[in-house]
Amino acid sequence: MTTPRSLAGLVHVGRQALYDRTNTVVGYELLFRGDAHAVEAAERGAYATSRVLVTAFTDVGIHALVGDTLCFVNLTREFIVGELPLPFGPEQVVLEVLETIEVDDEVVAGVTRLVVEGDRVALPD
């Protein structure tokens, strides 16, 4: 994982490189970190996801974090079912459904809506 970026020491976003079969970086998964040296997420859920999204897309800028590659972002149930809006378009982002989300009709409808709107969605194992 590369060193997290921060804004005045307040918000840290780690990025985990994702490789294809030829060991070429195809994108980065963005992850919230409580401090610049943390290797695990200090917070989880909608709050942590919101902080990653705000930092990555408005404060730091997506290009500064992932360049021209894809950006993978973990989504919580609140984002999937539409309770919280996504602050970006689908151009450079792949939305990851967390494995901890219980799949029900509302989640299936939310994922379907995202795909119909042009978003790319990655499902857990």
Coordinates of N, CA, C and O in Angstrom, one line a residue:
M1 N 0.9 -1.2 0.0 CA 0.0 0.0 0.0 C 0.9 1.2 0.0 O 1.9 1.3 0.7
T2 N 0.5 2.2 -0.7 CA 1.3 3.5 -0.8 C 0.9 4.3 0.4 O 0.0 4.1 1.1
T3 N 1.8 5.3 0.7 CA 1.6 6.2 1.8 C 0.3 7.0 1.7 O 0.0 7.5 0.6
P4 N -0.5 7.0 2.8 CA -1.8 7.8 2.7 C -1.5 9.3 2.5 O -0.5 9.8 3.0
R5 N -2.4 9.9 1.8 CA -2.4 11.4 1.7 C -3.3 12.0 2.8 O -4.3 11.4 3.2
S6 N -3.0 13.2 3.2 CA -3.8 13.8 4.3 C -4.0 15.3 4.0 O -3.3 15.9 3.2
L7 N -5.0 15.8 4.6 CA -5.3 17.2 4.5 C -5.1 17.8 5.9 O -5.9 17.6 6.8
A8 N -4.1 18.6 6.1 CA -3.8 19.2 7.4 C -3.8 18.2 8.5 O -4.2 18.5 9.6
G9 N -3.5 17.0 8.2 CA -3.4 15.9 9.3 C -4.8 15.5 9.7 O -4.9 14.8 10.7
L10 N -5.9 15.8 9.0 CA -7.2 15.5 9.5 C -7.8 14.2 8.8 O -8.4 13.4 9.5
V11 N -7.6 14.0 7.6 CA -8.2 12.9 6.9 C -7.1 12.2 6.1 O -6.3 12.8 5.4
H12 N -7.0 10.9 6.2 CA -6.0 10.1 5.5 C -6.7 9.1 4.6 O -7.6 8.4 5.0
V13 N -6.2 9.0 3.3 CA -6.8 8.1 2.4 C -5.6 7.2 1.9 O -4.6 7.7 1.3
G14 N -5.7 5.9 2.2 CA -4.7 5.0 1.7 C -5.1 4.5 0.3 O -6.3 4.6 0.0
R15 N -4.2 4.0 -0.4 CA -4.6 3.4 -1.7 C -3.8 2.1 -1.9 O -2.6 2.0 -1.7
Q16 N -4.6 1.1 -2.3 CA -4.0 -0.2 -2.5 C -4.0 -0.5 -4.0 O -5.1 -0.4 -4.7
A17 N -2.9 -0.7 -4.6 CA -2.8 -1.0 -6.0 C -3.4 -2.3 -6.4 O -3.4 -3.3 -5.6
L18 N -4.1 -2.3 -7.5 CA -4.8 -3.5 -8.0 C -4.1 -3.8 -9.4 O -4.0 -3.0 -10.2
Y19 N -3.7 -5.1 -9.6 CA -3.0 -5.5 -10.7 C -3.8 -6.5 -11.6 O -4.6 -7.2 -11.1
D20 N -3.5 -6.5 -12.9 CA -4.1 -7.5 -13.8 C -3.1 -8.7 -13.8 O -2.1 -8.7 -13.1
R21 N -3.4 -9.6 -14.7 CA -2.6 -10.8 -14.8 C -1.2 -10.6 -15.2 O -0.4 -11.5 -15.1
T22 N -0.9 -9.5 -15.9 CA 0.4 -9.2 -16.3 C 1.2 -8.3 -15.4 O 2.2 -7.8 -15.7
N23 N 0.7 -8.1 -14.2 CA 1.3 -7.3 -13.1 C 1.3 -5.8 -13.5 O 2.2 -5.1 -13.0
T24 N 0.3 -5.4 -14.3 CA 0.2 -4.0 -14.6 C -0.9 -3.4 -13.7 O -1.9 -4.0 -13.5
V25 N -0.6 -2.2 -13.1 CA -1.6 -1.6 -12.2 C -2.7 -1.1 -13.1 O -2.6 -0.4 -14.0
V26 N -3.9 -1.6 -12.7 CA -5.1 -1.2 -13.4 C -6.0 -0.2 -12.6 O -6.9 0.4 -13.1
G27 N -5.6 -0.1 -11.4 CA -6.4 0.9 -10.5 C -5.9 0.8 -9.1 O -5.0 0.1 -8.8
Y28 N -6.6 1.6 -8.3 CA -6.3 1.7 -6.9 C -7.6 1.6 -6.1 O -8.6 2.3 -6.4
E29 N -7.6 0.8 -5.0 CA -8.7 0.8 -4.1 C -8.4 1.9 -3.0 O -7.3 1.9 -2.5
L30 N -9.3 2.8 -2.8 CA -9.1 3.9 -1.8 C -9.7 3.4 -0.5 O -10.8 2.9 -0.4
L31 N -8.9 3.7 0.6 CA -9.2 3.2 1.9 C -9.1 4.3 2.9 O -8.1 5.1 2.9
F32 N -10.0 4.4 3.9 CA -9.8 5.4 4.9 C -8.8 4.9 6.0 O -8.8 3.8 6.3
R33 N -8.0 5.8 6.5 CA -7.1 5.5 7.5 C -7.1 6.6 8.6 O -7.2 7.8 8.3
G34 N -7.1 6.2 9.8 CA -7.2 7.1 10.9 C -6.0 8.0 11.1 O -6.1 9.2 11.5
D35 N -4.8 7.5 10.7 CA -3.6 8.4 10.7 C -2.7 7.9 9.6 O -2.9 6.9 9.0
A36 N -1.7 8.7 9.3 CA -0.8 8.4 8.1 C -0.1 7.1 8.2 O 0.4 6.6 7.2
H37 N 0.1 6.5 9.4 CA 0.9 5.3 9.5 C 0.0 4.1 9.7 O 0.5 3.0 9.9
A38 N -1.3 4.3 9.8 CA -2.2 3.1 10.0 C -2.2 2.2 8.8 O -2.1 2.6 7.7
V39 N -2.2 0.9 9.1 CA -2.3 -0.1 8.1 C -3.7 -0.8 8.0 O -4.0 -1.5 7.1
E40 N -4.5 -0.5 9.0 CA -5.9 -0.9 9.0 C -6.9 0.2 9.2 O -6.5 1.3 9.7
A41 N -8.1 0.1 8.7 CA -9.1 1.1 8.9 C -9.4 1.3 10.3 O -9.7 0.3 11.0
A42 N -9.4 2.5 10.8 CA -9.8 2.8 12.2 C -11.3 2.9 12.3 O -11.9 2.7 13.4
E43 N -12.0 3.2 11.2 CA -13.4 3.4 11.2 C -13.9 2.6 10.0 O -13.3 2.5 9.0
R44 N -15.2 2.2 10.2 CA -15.8 1.5 9.1 C -17.2 2.0 8.9 O -17.7 2.8 9.7
G45 N -17.8 1.6 7.8 CA -19.2 2.0 7.6 C -19.4 3.3 6.8 O -18.4 3.8 6.2
A46 N -20.6 3.8 6.9 CA -20.9 5.0 6.0 C -20.1 6.2 6.3 O -19.7 7.0 5.4
Y47 N -19.7 6.4 7.6 CA -18.9 7.6 7.9 C -17.5 7.5 7.3 O -17.1 8.5 6.7
A48 N -16.9 6.4 7.4 CA -15.5 6.2 6.8 C -15.6 6.3 5.3 O -14.8 7.0 4.7
T49 N -16.6 5.7 4.7 CA -16.8 5.8 3.3 C -17.0 7.2 2.8 O -16.4 7.7 1.9
S50 N -17.8 7.9 3.6 CA -18.1 9.3 3.2 C -16.8 10.2 3.3 O -16.5 11.0 2.4
R51 N -16.0 9.9 4.3 CA -14.7 10.7 4.4 C -13.8 10.4 3.3 O -13.1 11.2 2.7
V52 N -13.7 9.1 2.8 CA -12.9 8.7 1.7 C -13.4 9.5 0.4 O -12.6 10.0 -0.3
L53 N -14.7 9.4 0.2 CA -15.2 10.0 -1.0 C -15.0 11.5 -1.0 O -14.6 12.1 -2.0
V54 N -15.3 12.2 0.1 CA -15.1 13.7 0.1 C -13.6 14.0 -0.1 O -13.3 14.9 -0.9
T55 N -12.7 13.3 0.6 CA -11.3 13.6 0.5 C -10.8 13.4 -0.9 O -10.2 14.2 -1.5
A56 N -11.2 12.2 -1.5 CA -10.7 11.8 -2.8 C -11.2 12.7 -3.9 O -10.5 13.0 -4.8
F57 N -12.5 13.0 -3.8 CA -13.1 13.6 -5.0 C -13.2 15.1 -4.9 O -13.4 15.8 -5.9
T58 N -13.1 15.7 -3.7 CA -13.2 17.1 -3.6 C -12.0 17.8 -3.1 O -11.6 18.8 -3.6
D59 N -11.4 17.2 -2.1 CA -10.2 17.8 -1.4 C -8.9 17.6 -2.1 O -8.2 18.5 -2.4
V60 N -8.6 16.3 -2.3 CA -7.3 15.9 -2.9 C -7.4 15.9 -4.4 O -6.6 16.4 -5.2
G61 N -8.5 15.3 -4.9 CA -8.7 15.2 -6.4 C -8.4 13.8 -6.8 O -7.3 13.2 -6.4
I62 N -9.3 13.2 -7.6 CA -9.1 11.8 -8.0 C -7.8 11.6 -8.8 O -7.1 10.6 -8.7
H63 N -7.5 12.5 -9.7 CA -6.3 12.4 -10.5 C -5.1 12.3 -9.7 O -4.1 11.6 -10.0
A64 N -5.0 13.1 -8.6 CA -3.8 13.1 -7.8 C -3.7 11.8 -7.1 O -2.5 11.4 -6.7
L65 N -4.7 11.1 -6.8 CA -4.7 9.8 -6.1 C -4.5 8.6 -7.0 O -3.8 7.7 -6.7
V66 N -5.1 8.6 -8.2 CA -5.1 7.4 -9.0 C -4.6 7.6 -10.5 O -4.6 6.7 -11.3
G67 N -4.3 8.9 -10.8 CA -3.9 9.2 -12.2 C -5.0 8.8 -13.2 O -6.2 9.2 -13.0
D68 N -4.6 8.2 -14.2 CA -5.6 7.8 -15.3 C -6.1 6.4 -15.1 O -6.8 5.9 -16.0
T69 N -5.8 5.7 -14.0 CA -6.3 4.4 -13.7 C -7.7 4.4 -13.1 O -8.2 5.5 -12.8
L70 N -8.2 3.2 -12.9 CA -9.5 3.2 -12.2 C -9.4 3.4 -10.7 O -8.4 3.0 -10.1
C71 N -10.5 3.9 -10.1 CA -10.6 4.1 -8.7 C -11.6 3.2 -8.1 O -12.8 3.2 -8.6
F72 N -11.3 2.3 -7.2 CA -12.2 1.4 -6.6 C -12.6 1.9 -5.2 O -11.7 2.2 -4.4
V73 N -13.9 2.0 -4.9 CA -14.3 2.5 -3.7 C -15.3 1.6 -3.0 O -16.3 1.1 -3.7
N74 N -15.1 1.2 -1.8 CA -16.0 0.3 -1.0 C -17.3 1.1 -0.7 O -17.2 2.3 -0.2
L75 N -18.4 0.5 -0.9 CA -19.7 1.2 -0.6 C -20.4 0.5 0.5 O -20.4 -0.8 0.5
T76 N -21.0 1.2 1.3 CA -21.9 0.7 2.4 C -23.3 0.6 1.8 O -23.6 1.1 0.8
R77 N -24.2 -0.1 2.6 CA -25.6 -0.2 2.2 C -26.2 1.1 1.9 O -27.0 1.3 1.0
E78 N -25.9 2.2 2.7 CA -26.5 3.5 2.6 C -26.3 4.1 1.2 O -27.2 4.7 0.6
F79 N -25.1 3.8 0.6 CA -24.8 4.3 -0.7 C -25.5 3.5 -1.8 O -25.9 4.0 -2.8
I80 N -25.5 2.2 -1.6 CA -26.0 1.3 -2.6 C -27.5 1.5 -2.8 O -28.0 1.5 -3.9
V81 N -28.2 1.6 -1.7 CA -29.7 1.7 -1.8 C -30.2 3.1 -2.0 O -31.4 3.4 -2.2
G82 N -29.2 4.1 -2.1 CA -29.6 5.4 -2.5 C -29.9 6.4 -1.3 O -30.4 7.5 -1.5
E83 N -29.7 5.9 -0.1 CA -29.9 6.8 1.1 C -28.9 8.0 1.1 O -29.2 9.1 1.6
L84 N -27.7 7.7 0.6 CA -26.6 8.7 0.6 C -26.2 8.8 -0.9 O -26.0 7.8 -1.6
P85 N -26.1 10.1 -1.4 CA -25.7 10.2 -2.8 C -24.2 10.0 -3.1 O -23.4 10.2 -2.2
L86 N -23.9 9.6 -4.3 CA -22.5 9.5 -4.7 C -22.0 10.8 -5.3 O -22.7 11.3 -6.2
P87 N -20.9 11.3 -4.9 CA -20.4 12.6 -5.3 C -19.6 12.6 -6.6 O -18.7 13.4 -6.8
F88 N -19.8 11.7 -7.5 CA -19.0 11.5 -8.7 C -19.8 10.8 -9.7 O -20.8 10.1 -9.4
G89 N -19.3 10.8 -10.9 CA -19.9 10.1 -12.0 C -19.2 8.8 -12.2 O -18.2 8.5 -11.5
P90 N -19.6 7.9 -13.1 CA -19.1 6.6 -13.3 C -17.8 6.5 -14.1 O -17.3 5.4 -14.3
E91 N -17.3 7.6 -14.6 CA -16.2 7.6 -15.6 C -15.0 6.8 -15.2 O -14.4 6.1 -15.9
Q92 N -14.5 7.0 -14.0 CA -13.2 6.5 -13.5 C -13.4 5.6 -12.3 O -12.4 5.2 -11.7
V93 N -14.6 5.3 -11.9 CA -14.8 4.7 -10.6 C -15.5 3.3 -10.7 O -16.4 3.1 -11.6
V94 N -15.0 2.4 -9.9 CA -15.7 1.1 -9.8 C -16.2 1.0 -8.3 O -15.4 1.2 -7.4
L95 N -17.5 0.8 -8.2 CA -18.1 0.7 -6.9 C -18.0 -0.7 -6.4 O -18.5 -1.7 -7.0
E96 N -17.5 -0.9 -5.2 CA -17.3 -2.2 -4.6 C -18.4 -2.4 -3.5 O -18.5 -1.6 -2.6
V97 N -19.1 -3.5 -3.6 CA -20.1 -3.9 -2.6 C -19.3 -4.6 -1.5 O -18.7 -5.6 -1.7
L98 N -19.4 -4.1 -0.3 CA -18.8 -4.8 0.9 C -19.3 -6.1 1.1 O -20.6 -6.3 1.0
E99 N -18.5 -7.1 1.5 CA -18.9 -8.4 1.8 C -19.8 -8.5 3.0 O -20.5 -9.5 3.3
T100 N -19.8 -7.5 3.8 CA -20.6 -7.5 5.1 C -22.0 -7.0 4.9 O -22.8 -7.1 5.8
I101 N -22.3 -6.6 3.6 CA -23.7 -6.1 3.4 C -24.6 -7.3 3.2 O -24.3 -8.2 2.3
E102 N -25.7 -7.4 3.9 CA -26.7 -8.4 3.7 C -27.5 -8.1 2.5 O -28.1 -7.1 2.3
V103 N -27.5 -9.1 1.6 CA -28.2 -8.9 0.3 C -29.7 -9.2 0.5 O -30.1 -10.2 1.0
D104 N -30.5 -8.2 0.1 CA -31.9 -8.3 0.2 C -32.5 -7.6 -1.1 O -31.7 -7.2 -1.9
D105 N -33.8 -7.6 -1.2 CA -34.4 -7.0 -2.4 C -34.0 -5.5 -2.6 O -33.7 -5.1 -3.7
E106 N -33.8 -4.8 -1.5 CA -33.4 -3.4 -1.6 C -32.0 -3.2 -2.1 O -31.7 -2.3 -2.9
V107 N -31.1 -4.1 -1.7 CA -29.7 -4.0 -2.2 C -29.6 -4.4 -3.6 O -29.0 -3.8 -4.5
V108 N -30.4 -5.5 -4.0 CA -30.4 -5.9 -5.4 C -30.9 -4.8 -6.3 O -30.4 -4.5 -7.4
A109 N -32.0 -4.1 -5.9 CA -32.6 -3.0 -6.6 C -31.6 -1.9 -6.7 O -31.4 -1.2 -7.8
G110 N -30.8 -1.6 -5.6 CA -29.8 -0.5 -5.6 C -28.7 -0.8 -6.6 O -28.3 0.1 -7.3
V111 N -28.2 -2.0 -6.6 CA -27.1 -2.4 -7.5 C -27.6 -2.3 -8.9 O -26.9 -1.8 -9.8
T112 N -28.8 -2.8 -9.2 CA -29.4 -2.7 -10.5 C -29.5 -1.3 -11.0 O -29.1 -1.0 -12.1
R113 N -30.0 -0.4 -10.1 CA -30.1 1.0 -10.4 C -28.7 1.6 -10.8 O -28.6 2.3 -11.8
L114 N -27.7 1.3 -10.0 CA -26.4 1.8 -10.2 C -25.9 1.4 -11.6 O -25.3 2.2 -12.4
V115 N -26.1 0.1 -11.9 CA -25.6 -0.4 -13.2 C -26.4 0.3 -14.4 O -25.8 0.7 -15.4
V116 N -27.7 0.4 -14.2 CA -28.5 1.0 -15.3 C -28.0 2.5 -15.5 O -28.0 3.0 -16.6
E117 N -27.6 3.2 -14.4 CA -27.1 4.5 -14.5 C -25.7 4.6 -15.1 O -25.2 5.7 -15.2
G118 N -25.1 3.5 -15.3 CA -23.8 3.5 -16.0 C -22.6 3.2 -15.0 O -21.5 3.3 -15.5
D119 N -22.9 3.0 -13.8 CA -21.8 2.7 -12.8 C -21.3 1.2 -13.0 O -22.0 0.4 -13.4
R120 N -20.0 1.0 -12.8 CA -19.4 -0.3 -12.7 C -19.5 -0.8 -11.3 O -19.1 0.0 -10.4
V121 N -19.9 -2.0 -11.1 CA -20.0 -2.5 -9.7 C -19.2 -3.8 -9.6 O -19.3 -4.7 -10.5
A122 N -18.4 -3.9 -8.6 CA -17.6 -5.1 -8.3 C -18.3 -5.8 -7.1 O -18.6 -5.1 -6.0
L123 N -18.5 -7.1 -7.2 CA -19.1 -7.9 -6.1 C -18.0 -8.7 -5.4 O -17.0 -9.1 -6.0
P124 N -18.3 -8.9 -4.1 CA -17.3 -9.7 -3.3 C -17.3 -11.1 -3.7 O -18.2 -11.6 -4.4
D125 N -16.3 -11.9 -3.3 CA -16.2 -13.3 -3.6 C -17.4 -14.0 -3.2 O -18.0 -13.8 -2.2

